[in-house]
Coordinates of C-alpha atoms and ligand atoms in Angstrom, one line a residue:
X1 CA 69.2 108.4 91.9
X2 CA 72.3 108.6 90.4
X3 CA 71.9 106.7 86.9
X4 CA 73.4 109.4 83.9
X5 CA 74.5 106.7 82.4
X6 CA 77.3 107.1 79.3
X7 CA 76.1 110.3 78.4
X8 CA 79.4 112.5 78.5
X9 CA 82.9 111.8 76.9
X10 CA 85.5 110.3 78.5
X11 CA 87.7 113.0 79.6
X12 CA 91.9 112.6 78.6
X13 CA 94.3 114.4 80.8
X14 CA 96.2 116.7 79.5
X15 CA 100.4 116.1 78.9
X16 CA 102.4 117.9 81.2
X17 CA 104.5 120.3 79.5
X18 CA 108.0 121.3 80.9
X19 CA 109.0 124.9 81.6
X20 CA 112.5 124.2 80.1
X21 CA 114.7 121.3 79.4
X22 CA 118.7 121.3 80.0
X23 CA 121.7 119.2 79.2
X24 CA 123.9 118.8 81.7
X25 CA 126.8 116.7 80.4
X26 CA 124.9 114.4 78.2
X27 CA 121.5 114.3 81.3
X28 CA 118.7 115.7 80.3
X29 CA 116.3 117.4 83.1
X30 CA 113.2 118.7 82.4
X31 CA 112.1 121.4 85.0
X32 CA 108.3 121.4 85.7
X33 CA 105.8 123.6 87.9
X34 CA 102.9 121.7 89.6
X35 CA 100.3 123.6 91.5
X36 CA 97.8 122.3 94.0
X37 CA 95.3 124.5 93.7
X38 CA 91.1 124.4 94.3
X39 CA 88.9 124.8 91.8
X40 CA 85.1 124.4 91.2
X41 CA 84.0 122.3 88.6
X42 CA 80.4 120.8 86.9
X43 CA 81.5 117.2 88.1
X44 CA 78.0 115.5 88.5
X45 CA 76.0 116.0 85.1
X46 CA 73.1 118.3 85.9
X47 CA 73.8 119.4 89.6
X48 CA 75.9 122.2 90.8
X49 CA 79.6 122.4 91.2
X50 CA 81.7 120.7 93.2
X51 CA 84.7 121.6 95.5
X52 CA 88.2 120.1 94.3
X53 CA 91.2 120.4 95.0
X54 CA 93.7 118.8 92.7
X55 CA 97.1 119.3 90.7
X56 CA 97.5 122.4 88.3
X57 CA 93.3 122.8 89.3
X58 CA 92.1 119.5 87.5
X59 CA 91.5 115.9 88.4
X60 CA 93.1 113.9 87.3
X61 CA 95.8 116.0 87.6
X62 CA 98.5 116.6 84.1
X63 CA 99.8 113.2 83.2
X64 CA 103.4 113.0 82.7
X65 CA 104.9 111.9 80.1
X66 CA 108.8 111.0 80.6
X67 CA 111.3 108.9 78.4
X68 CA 113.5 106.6 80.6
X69 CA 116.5 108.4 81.7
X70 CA 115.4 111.6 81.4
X71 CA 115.5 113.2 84.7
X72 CA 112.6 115.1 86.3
X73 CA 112.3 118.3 88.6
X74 CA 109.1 118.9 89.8
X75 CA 108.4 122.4 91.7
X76 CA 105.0 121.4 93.3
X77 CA 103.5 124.5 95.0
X78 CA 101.0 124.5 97.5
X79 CA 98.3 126.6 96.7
X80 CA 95.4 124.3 98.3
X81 CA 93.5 124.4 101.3
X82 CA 95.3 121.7 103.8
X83 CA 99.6 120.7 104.1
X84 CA 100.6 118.4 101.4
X85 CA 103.1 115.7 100.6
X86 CA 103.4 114.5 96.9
X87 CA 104.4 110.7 96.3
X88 CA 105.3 109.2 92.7
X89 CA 104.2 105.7 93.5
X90 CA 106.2 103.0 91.6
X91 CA 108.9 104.8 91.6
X92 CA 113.1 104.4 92.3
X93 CA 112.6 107.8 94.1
X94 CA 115.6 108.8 96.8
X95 CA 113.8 109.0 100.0
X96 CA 114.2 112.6 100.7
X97 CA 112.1 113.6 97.6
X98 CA 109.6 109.8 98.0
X99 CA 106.5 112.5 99.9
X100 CA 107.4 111.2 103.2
X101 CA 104.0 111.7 105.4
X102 CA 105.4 114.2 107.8
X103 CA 107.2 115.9 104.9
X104 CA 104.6 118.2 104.5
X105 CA 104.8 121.7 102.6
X106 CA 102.4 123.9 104.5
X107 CA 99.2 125.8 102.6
X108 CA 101.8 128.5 101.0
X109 CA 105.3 126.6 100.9
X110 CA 106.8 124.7 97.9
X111 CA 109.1 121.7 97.1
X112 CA 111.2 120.7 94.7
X113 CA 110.8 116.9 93.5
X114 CA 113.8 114.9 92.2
X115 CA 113.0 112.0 90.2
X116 CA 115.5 109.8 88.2
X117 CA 113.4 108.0 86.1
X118 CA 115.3 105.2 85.5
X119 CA 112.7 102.8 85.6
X120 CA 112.0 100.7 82.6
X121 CA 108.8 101.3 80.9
X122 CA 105.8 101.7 82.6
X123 CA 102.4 103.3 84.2
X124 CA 103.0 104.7 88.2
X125 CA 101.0 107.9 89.6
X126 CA 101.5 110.5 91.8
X127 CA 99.3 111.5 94.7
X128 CA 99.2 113.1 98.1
X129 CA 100.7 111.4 101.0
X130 CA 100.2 113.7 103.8
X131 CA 100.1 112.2 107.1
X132 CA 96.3 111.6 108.1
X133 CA 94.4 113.2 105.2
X134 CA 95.7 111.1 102.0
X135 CA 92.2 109.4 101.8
X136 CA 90.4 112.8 101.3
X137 CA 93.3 115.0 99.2
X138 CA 92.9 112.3 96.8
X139 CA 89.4 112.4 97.0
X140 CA 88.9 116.0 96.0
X141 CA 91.3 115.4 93.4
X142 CA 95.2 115.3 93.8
X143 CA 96.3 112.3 91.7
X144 CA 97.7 111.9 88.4
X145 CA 99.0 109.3 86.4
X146 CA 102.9 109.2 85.5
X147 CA 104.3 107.0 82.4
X148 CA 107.4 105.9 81.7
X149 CA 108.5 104.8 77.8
X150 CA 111.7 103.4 76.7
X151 CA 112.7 102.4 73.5
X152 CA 112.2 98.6 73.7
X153 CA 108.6 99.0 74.3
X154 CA 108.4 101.3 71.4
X155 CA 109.2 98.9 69.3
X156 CA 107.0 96.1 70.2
X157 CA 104.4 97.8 68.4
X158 CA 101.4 98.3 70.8
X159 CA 98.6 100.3 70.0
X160 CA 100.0 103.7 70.4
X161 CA 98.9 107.8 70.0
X162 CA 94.7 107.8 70.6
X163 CA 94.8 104.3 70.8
X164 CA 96.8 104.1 74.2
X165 CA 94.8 105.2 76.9
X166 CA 94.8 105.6 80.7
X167 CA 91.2 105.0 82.8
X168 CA 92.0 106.4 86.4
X169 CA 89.0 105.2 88.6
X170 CA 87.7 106.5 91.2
X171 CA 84.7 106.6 93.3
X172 CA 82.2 109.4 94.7
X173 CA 79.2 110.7 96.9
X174 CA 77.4 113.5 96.0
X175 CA 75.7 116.1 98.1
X176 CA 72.1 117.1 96.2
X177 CA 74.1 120.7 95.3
X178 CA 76.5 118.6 93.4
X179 CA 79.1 118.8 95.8
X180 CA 81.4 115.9 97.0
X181 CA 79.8 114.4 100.4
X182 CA 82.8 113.7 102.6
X183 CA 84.7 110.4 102.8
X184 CA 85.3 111.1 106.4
X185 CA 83.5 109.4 109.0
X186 CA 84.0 105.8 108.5
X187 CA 87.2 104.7 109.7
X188 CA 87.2 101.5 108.0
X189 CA 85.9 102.1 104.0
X190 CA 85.0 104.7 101.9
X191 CA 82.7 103.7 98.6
X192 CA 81.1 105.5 96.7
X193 CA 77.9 105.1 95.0
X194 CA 79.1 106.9 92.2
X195 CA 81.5 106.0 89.8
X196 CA 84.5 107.7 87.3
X197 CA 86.8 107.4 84.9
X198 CA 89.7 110.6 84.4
X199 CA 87.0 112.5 86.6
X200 CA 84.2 112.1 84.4
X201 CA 81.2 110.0 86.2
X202 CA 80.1 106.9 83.9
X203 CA 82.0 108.0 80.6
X204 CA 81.5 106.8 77.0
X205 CA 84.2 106.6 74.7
X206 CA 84.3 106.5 71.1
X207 CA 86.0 104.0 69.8
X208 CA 87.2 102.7 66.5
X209 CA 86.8 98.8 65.2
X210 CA 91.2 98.0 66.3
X211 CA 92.8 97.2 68.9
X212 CA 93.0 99.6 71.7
X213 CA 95.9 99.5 74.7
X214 CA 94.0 101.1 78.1
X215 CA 96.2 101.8 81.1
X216 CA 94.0 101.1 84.3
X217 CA 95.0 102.7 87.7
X218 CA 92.7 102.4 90.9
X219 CA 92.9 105.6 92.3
X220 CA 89.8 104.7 94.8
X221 CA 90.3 105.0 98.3
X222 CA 88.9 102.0 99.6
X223 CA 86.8 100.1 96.8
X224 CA 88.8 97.3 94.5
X225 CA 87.5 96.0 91.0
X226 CA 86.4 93.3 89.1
X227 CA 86.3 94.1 85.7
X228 CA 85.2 92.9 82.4
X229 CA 83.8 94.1 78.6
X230 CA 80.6 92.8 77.8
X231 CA 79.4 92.9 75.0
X232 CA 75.5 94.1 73.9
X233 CA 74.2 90.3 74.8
X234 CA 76.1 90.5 78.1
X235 CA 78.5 88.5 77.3
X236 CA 82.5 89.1 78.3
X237 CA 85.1 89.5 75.8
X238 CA 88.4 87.9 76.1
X239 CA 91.4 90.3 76.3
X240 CA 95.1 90.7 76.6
X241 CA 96.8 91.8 79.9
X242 CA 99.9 92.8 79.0
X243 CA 101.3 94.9 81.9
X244 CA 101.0 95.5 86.0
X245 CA 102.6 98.0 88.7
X246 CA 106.1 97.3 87.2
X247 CA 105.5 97.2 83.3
X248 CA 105.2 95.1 80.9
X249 CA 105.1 91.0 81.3
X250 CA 107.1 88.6 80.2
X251 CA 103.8 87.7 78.1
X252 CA 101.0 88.4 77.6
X253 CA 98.0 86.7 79.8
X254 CA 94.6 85.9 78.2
X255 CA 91.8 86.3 80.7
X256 CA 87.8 87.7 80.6
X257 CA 88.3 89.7 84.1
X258 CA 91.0 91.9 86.1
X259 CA 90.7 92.3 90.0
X260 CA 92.6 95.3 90.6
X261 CA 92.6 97.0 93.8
X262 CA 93.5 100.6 95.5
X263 CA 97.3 101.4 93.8
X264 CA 97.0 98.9 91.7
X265 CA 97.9 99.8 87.2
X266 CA 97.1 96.9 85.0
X267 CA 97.5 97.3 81.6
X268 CA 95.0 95.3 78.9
X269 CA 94.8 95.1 74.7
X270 CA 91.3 94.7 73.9
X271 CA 90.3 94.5 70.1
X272 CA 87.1 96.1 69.2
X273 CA 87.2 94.5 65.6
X274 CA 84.5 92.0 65.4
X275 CA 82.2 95.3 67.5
X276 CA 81.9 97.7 64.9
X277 CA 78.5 99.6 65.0
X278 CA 77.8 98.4 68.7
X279 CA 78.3 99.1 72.5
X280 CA 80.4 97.9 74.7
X281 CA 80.2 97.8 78.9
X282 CA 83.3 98.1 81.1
X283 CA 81.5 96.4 83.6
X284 CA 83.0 95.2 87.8
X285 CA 81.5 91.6 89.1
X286 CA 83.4 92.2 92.5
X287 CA 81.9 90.3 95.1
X288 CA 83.5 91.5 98.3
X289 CA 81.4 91.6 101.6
X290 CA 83.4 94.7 103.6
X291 CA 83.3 96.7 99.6
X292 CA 80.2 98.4 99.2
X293 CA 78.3 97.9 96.0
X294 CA 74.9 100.4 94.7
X295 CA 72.7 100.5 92.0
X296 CA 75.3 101.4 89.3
X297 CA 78.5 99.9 90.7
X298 CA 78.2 97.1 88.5
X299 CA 79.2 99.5 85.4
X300 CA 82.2 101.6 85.0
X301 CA 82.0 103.4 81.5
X302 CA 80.8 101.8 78.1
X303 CA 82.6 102.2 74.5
X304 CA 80.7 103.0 71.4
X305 CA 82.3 101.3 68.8
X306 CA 82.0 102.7 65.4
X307 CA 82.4 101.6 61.8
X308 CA 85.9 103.1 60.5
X309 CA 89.2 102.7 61.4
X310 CA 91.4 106.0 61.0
X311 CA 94.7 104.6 61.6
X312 CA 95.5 100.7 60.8
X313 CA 99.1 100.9 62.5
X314 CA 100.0 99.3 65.2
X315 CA 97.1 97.0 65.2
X316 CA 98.8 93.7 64.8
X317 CA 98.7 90.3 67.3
X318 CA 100.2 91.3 70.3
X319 CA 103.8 90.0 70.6
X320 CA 104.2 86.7 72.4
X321 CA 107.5 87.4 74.3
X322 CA 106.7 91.6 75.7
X323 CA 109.4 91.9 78.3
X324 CA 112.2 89.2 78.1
X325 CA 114.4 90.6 80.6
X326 CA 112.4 91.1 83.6
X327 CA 114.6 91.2 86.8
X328 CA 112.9 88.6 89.0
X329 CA 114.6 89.2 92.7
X330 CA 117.0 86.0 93.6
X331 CA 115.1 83.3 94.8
X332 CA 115.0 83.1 98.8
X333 CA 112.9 80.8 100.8
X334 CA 113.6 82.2 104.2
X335 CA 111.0 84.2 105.7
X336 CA 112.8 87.8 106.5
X337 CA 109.9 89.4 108.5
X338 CA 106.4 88.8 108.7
X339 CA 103.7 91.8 108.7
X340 CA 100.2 91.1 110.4
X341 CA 97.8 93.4 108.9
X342 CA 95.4 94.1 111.5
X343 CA 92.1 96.1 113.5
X344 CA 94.6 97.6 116.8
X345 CA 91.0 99.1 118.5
X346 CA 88.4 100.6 117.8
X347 CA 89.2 102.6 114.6
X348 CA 92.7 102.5 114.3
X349 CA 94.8 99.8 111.9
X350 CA 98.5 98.2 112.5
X351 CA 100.9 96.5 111.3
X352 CA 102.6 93.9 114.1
X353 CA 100.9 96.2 116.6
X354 CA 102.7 99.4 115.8
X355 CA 101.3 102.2 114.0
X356 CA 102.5 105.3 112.3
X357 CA 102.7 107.9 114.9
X358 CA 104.8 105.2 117.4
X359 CA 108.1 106.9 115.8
X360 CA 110.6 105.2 118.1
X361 CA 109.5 101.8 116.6
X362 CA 108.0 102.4 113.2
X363 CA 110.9 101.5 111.1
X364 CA 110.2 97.5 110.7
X365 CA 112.7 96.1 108.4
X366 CA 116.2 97.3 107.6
X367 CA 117.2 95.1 104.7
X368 CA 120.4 95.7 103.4
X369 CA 121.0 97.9 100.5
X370 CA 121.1 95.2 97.2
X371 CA 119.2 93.2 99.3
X372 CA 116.3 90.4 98.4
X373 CA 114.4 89.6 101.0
X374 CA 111.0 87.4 101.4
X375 CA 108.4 89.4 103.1
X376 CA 105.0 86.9 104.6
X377 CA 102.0 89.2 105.2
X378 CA 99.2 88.2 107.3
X379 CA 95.6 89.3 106.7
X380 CA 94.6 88.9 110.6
X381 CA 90.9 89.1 110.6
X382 CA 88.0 91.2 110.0
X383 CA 86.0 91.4 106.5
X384 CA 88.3 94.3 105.1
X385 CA 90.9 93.8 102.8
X386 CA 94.5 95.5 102.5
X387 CA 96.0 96.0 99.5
X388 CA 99.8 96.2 100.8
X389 CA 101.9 98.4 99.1
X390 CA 105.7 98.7 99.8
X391 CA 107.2 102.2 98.2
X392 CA 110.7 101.8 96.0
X393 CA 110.6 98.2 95.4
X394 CA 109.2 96.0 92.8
X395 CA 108.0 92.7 94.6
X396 CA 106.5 88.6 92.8
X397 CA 104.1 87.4 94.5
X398 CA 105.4 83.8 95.6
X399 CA 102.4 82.1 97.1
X400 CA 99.1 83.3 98.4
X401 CA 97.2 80.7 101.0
X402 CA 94.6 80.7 103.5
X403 CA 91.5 82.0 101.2
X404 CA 90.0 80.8 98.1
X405 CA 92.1 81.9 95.9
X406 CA 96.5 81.6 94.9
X407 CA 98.2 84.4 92.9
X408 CA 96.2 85.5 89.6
X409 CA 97.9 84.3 86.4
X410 CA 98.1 88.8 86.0
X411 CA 99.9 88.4 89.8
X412 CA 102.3 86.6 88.5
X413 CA 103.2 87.5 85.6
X414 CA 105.8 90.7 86.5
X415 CA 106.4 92.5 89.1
X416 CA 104.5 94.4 91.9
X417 CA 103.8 97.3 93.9
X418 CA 100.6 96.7 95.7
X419 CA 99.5 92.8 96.6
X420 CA 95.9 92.5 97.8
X421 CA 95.5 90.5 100.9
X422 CA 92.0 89.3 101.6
X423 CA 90.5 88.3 104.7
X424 CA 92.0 85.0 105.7
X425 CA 94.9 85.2 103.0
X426 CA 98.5 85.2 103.8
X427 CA 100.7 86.7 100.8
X428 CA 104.5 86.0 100.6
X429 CA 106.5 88.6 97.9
X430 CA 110.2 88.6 97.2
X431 CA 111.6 92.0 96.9
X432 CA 114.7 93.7 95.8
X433 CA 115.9 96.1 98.3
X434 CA 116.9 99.1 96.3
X435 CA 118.7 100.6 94.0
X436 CA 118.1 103.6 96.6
X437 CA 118.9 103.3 100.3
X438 CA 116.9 105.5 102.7
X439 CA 113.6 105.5 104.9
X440 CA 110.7 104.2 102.9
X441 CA 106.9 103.6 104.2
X442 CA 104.8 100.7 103.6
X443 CA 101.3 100.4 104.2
X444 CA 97.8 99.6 103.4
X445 CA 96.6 101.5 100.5
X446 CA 92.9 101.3 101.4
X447 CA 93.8 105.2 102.0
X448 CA 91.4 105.2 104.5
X449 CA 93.6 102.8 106.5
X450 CA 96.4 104.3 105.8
X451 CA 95.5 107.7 107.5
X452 CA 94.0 105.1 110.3
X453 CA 97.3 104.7 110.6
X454 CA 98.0 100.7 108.7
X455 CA 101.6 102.8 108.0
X456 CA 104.9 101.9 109.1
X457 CA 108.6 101.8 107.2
X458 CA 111.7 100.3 106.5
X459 CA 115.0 101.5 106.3
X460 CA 117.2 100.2 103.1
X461 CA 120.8 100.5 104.8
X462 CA 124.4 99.8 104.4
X463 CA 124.5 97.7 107.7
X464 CA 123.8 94.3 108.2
X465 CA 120.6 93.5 109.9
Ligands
C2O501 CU1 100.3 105.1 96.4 CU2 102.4 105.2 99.9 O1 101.3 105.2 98.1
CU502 CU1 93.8 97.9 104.9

């Protein structure tokens, strides 16, 4: 049984460093190397080691680190086992450089990435995107988490330094030898039995009585959260969200949970002040029929709070206006296009019928470059859910109907990547089409689906549609 509970230290990626930096008329460009390489490593406390594969050989791979406006070049070499594709997700990336699926450098070849960075503030990740083997590169290891700062968030004062930290999830199986059992097999979930945080299976963190900002990225393949902090009586502890896929809010929302799915970032302030001397449980209440819950599923990693504070700044109330200049897309109540989300046969995945590999029809949507356009998607049956992500844009959530739920207070409260449709639910977003024109995919990011092949694309153009 797998139950070695909080016993080893939650694991921080280490910064990316750049091989050089130049100016080039007032742009700076920082020039990285990335390389997917395999590696072994003592994942599973107590058994053997298992078989990765992941970005400069650790998982999560180097987290990047990148001012707004300063540009990136990324040489990522493929030194693994299988083609690869890399995708910054959240990103204004220009299409050519976005990890197309059939872009693919072969086991050998490299690529250079070009990425502007112009984004305001905020937590994206990179990951493979190779055309029918996402689910398993990410599962042996190649993602990474990606912030963006700008000066405007700087100054609001968040908990910053060792107090600002990212929790990548993910999920495993484990052979007896300590391997990773494959994710293959199933062509309709993956979920594991075991569960991670930065790599490390059920982590404890030390933590001091403040206030702590935690970036939280689903990097699972196929299992979404509920999450909550309970404290030793079992009780949940109110926190602060204060950010999603896009950055920051326009406020902050108070709430005692966070469902966030596959692709998802949501960003909380929890204050561990009143918790000094005790323990407290990251715990997930989600309640999903087609997402497979174990014996330890229902905790995530636990945070031993101890007596002292080090460092007192930045420990304030969290501001009540965080983003006042959030650029909500024009409001447009004519449906552009709707998306059904559906089972096409057996084991493969659609949208409107049309999957990845039908090239003459794949591109869906050509909204014009500038563009807002309101986009209904359709969960069309069957108990699995879809968490739709569309790549370059930032989308709101309008209205969600159908199921039991509407948007989450968190939903709405700034802008989107990824929108979780649930069986029965039909989602409407608004998004801006742009600021890059090009080809773009969209599809499920259960990655399982996604190589199944719940993957098609639009095409942000110059001509009308
Ligand atoms: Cu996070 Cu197209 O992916
Ligand atoms: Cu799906």
């Amino acid at each position: 049984a797998y139950n070695y509970m909080f016993q080893n230290a939650l694991p921080i990626p280490a910064v990316a460093v750049p091989d050089f930096t130049e100016e080039f008329g007032g742009r700076t460009v920082q020039f990285y190397t990335c390389a997917i390489e395999s590696f072994t490593k003592q994942i599973y406390p107590n058994l053997g080691l298992a078989h990765m594969t992941g970005y400069n050989g650790t998982s999560p791979g180097p987290t990047y680190v990148i001012p707004r406006g300063t540009e990136t070049i990324i040489r990522y070499l493929n030194n693994g086992e299988v083609s690869a594709a890399v995708h910054l997700h959240g990103s204004y990336t220009h299409s050519v450089w976005d990890g197309w699926a059939s872009d693919e450098m072969a086991v050998g070849q490299w690529k250079d990435y070009y990425y502007p960075n112009s984004e305001t503030a905020r937590s994206i990740w990179y990951h493979d995107h190779a055309d029918g083997h996402t689910a398993s590169d990410a599962y042996y290891g190649q993602a990474g988490v990606y912030l963006i700062t700008d000066s405007a968030e700087d100054a609001l004062g968040l908990p910053a330094g060792k107090y600002d930290v990212p929790l990548a999830l993910t999920d495993h199986s484990f052979q007896a030898n300590g391997d990773l059992a494959s994710p293959n097999g199933n062509p309709i979930n993956f979920c594991g039995d075991v569960l991670s945080v930065n790599g490390q299976p059920w982590p404890y963190m030390s933590v001091e009585p403040r206030k702590y900002r935690f970036r939280v990225f689903d990097m699972s393949l196929s299992r979404a959260y509920d999450l909550f902090f309970a404290d030793p009586s079992g009780n949940w502890i109110t926190f602060q969200v204060i950010a999603s896929d896009s950055g920051l809010f326009g406020s902050p929302v108070t709430s005692n949970d966070l469902v966030i799915a596959m692709g998802e970032r949501y960003e909380v302030v929890i204050d561990f002040s009143m918790y000094a001397g005790k323990n407290i449980t990251l715990g997930n209440n989600m309640q999903q029929a087609q997402i497979q819950e174990f014996a330890n599923t229902n905790k995530v990693m636990q945070f031993n709070v101890g007596s002292t504070v080090s460092d007192s700044s930045n420990n304030g109330a969290v501001p009540s206006t965080l983003n006042g200049n959030i650029q909500w897309p024009a409001q447009r109540t004519t449906v552009d296009h709707t998306f059904n989300f559906q089972m096409g046969g057996e084991s493969t995945w659609t949208i409107n019928g049309v999957d990845f590999s039908d090239v003459n029809n794949r591109i869906l949507a050509r909204p014009t470059q500038g563009s807002v356009q309101l986009w209904e998607l359709h969960h069309t049956g069957g108990p699995a859910v879809h968490p739709v992500h569309v790549h370059l844009v930032n989308m709101q959530v309008v209205s969600r109907t159908g199921g039991s739920r509407g948007v989450l207070p968190y939903e709405a409260a700034g802008l989107k990547d990824v929108v979780l449709l649930e069986p029965g639910e039909t989602v409407r977003v608004l998004a801006f089409f742009g600021p890059a024109n090009g080809v773009y995919m969209f599809h499920c990011h259960n990655l399982v689906h996604e190589d199944n092949t719940m993957m098609d694309a639009f095409n942000v153009t110059y001509l009308q549609e």
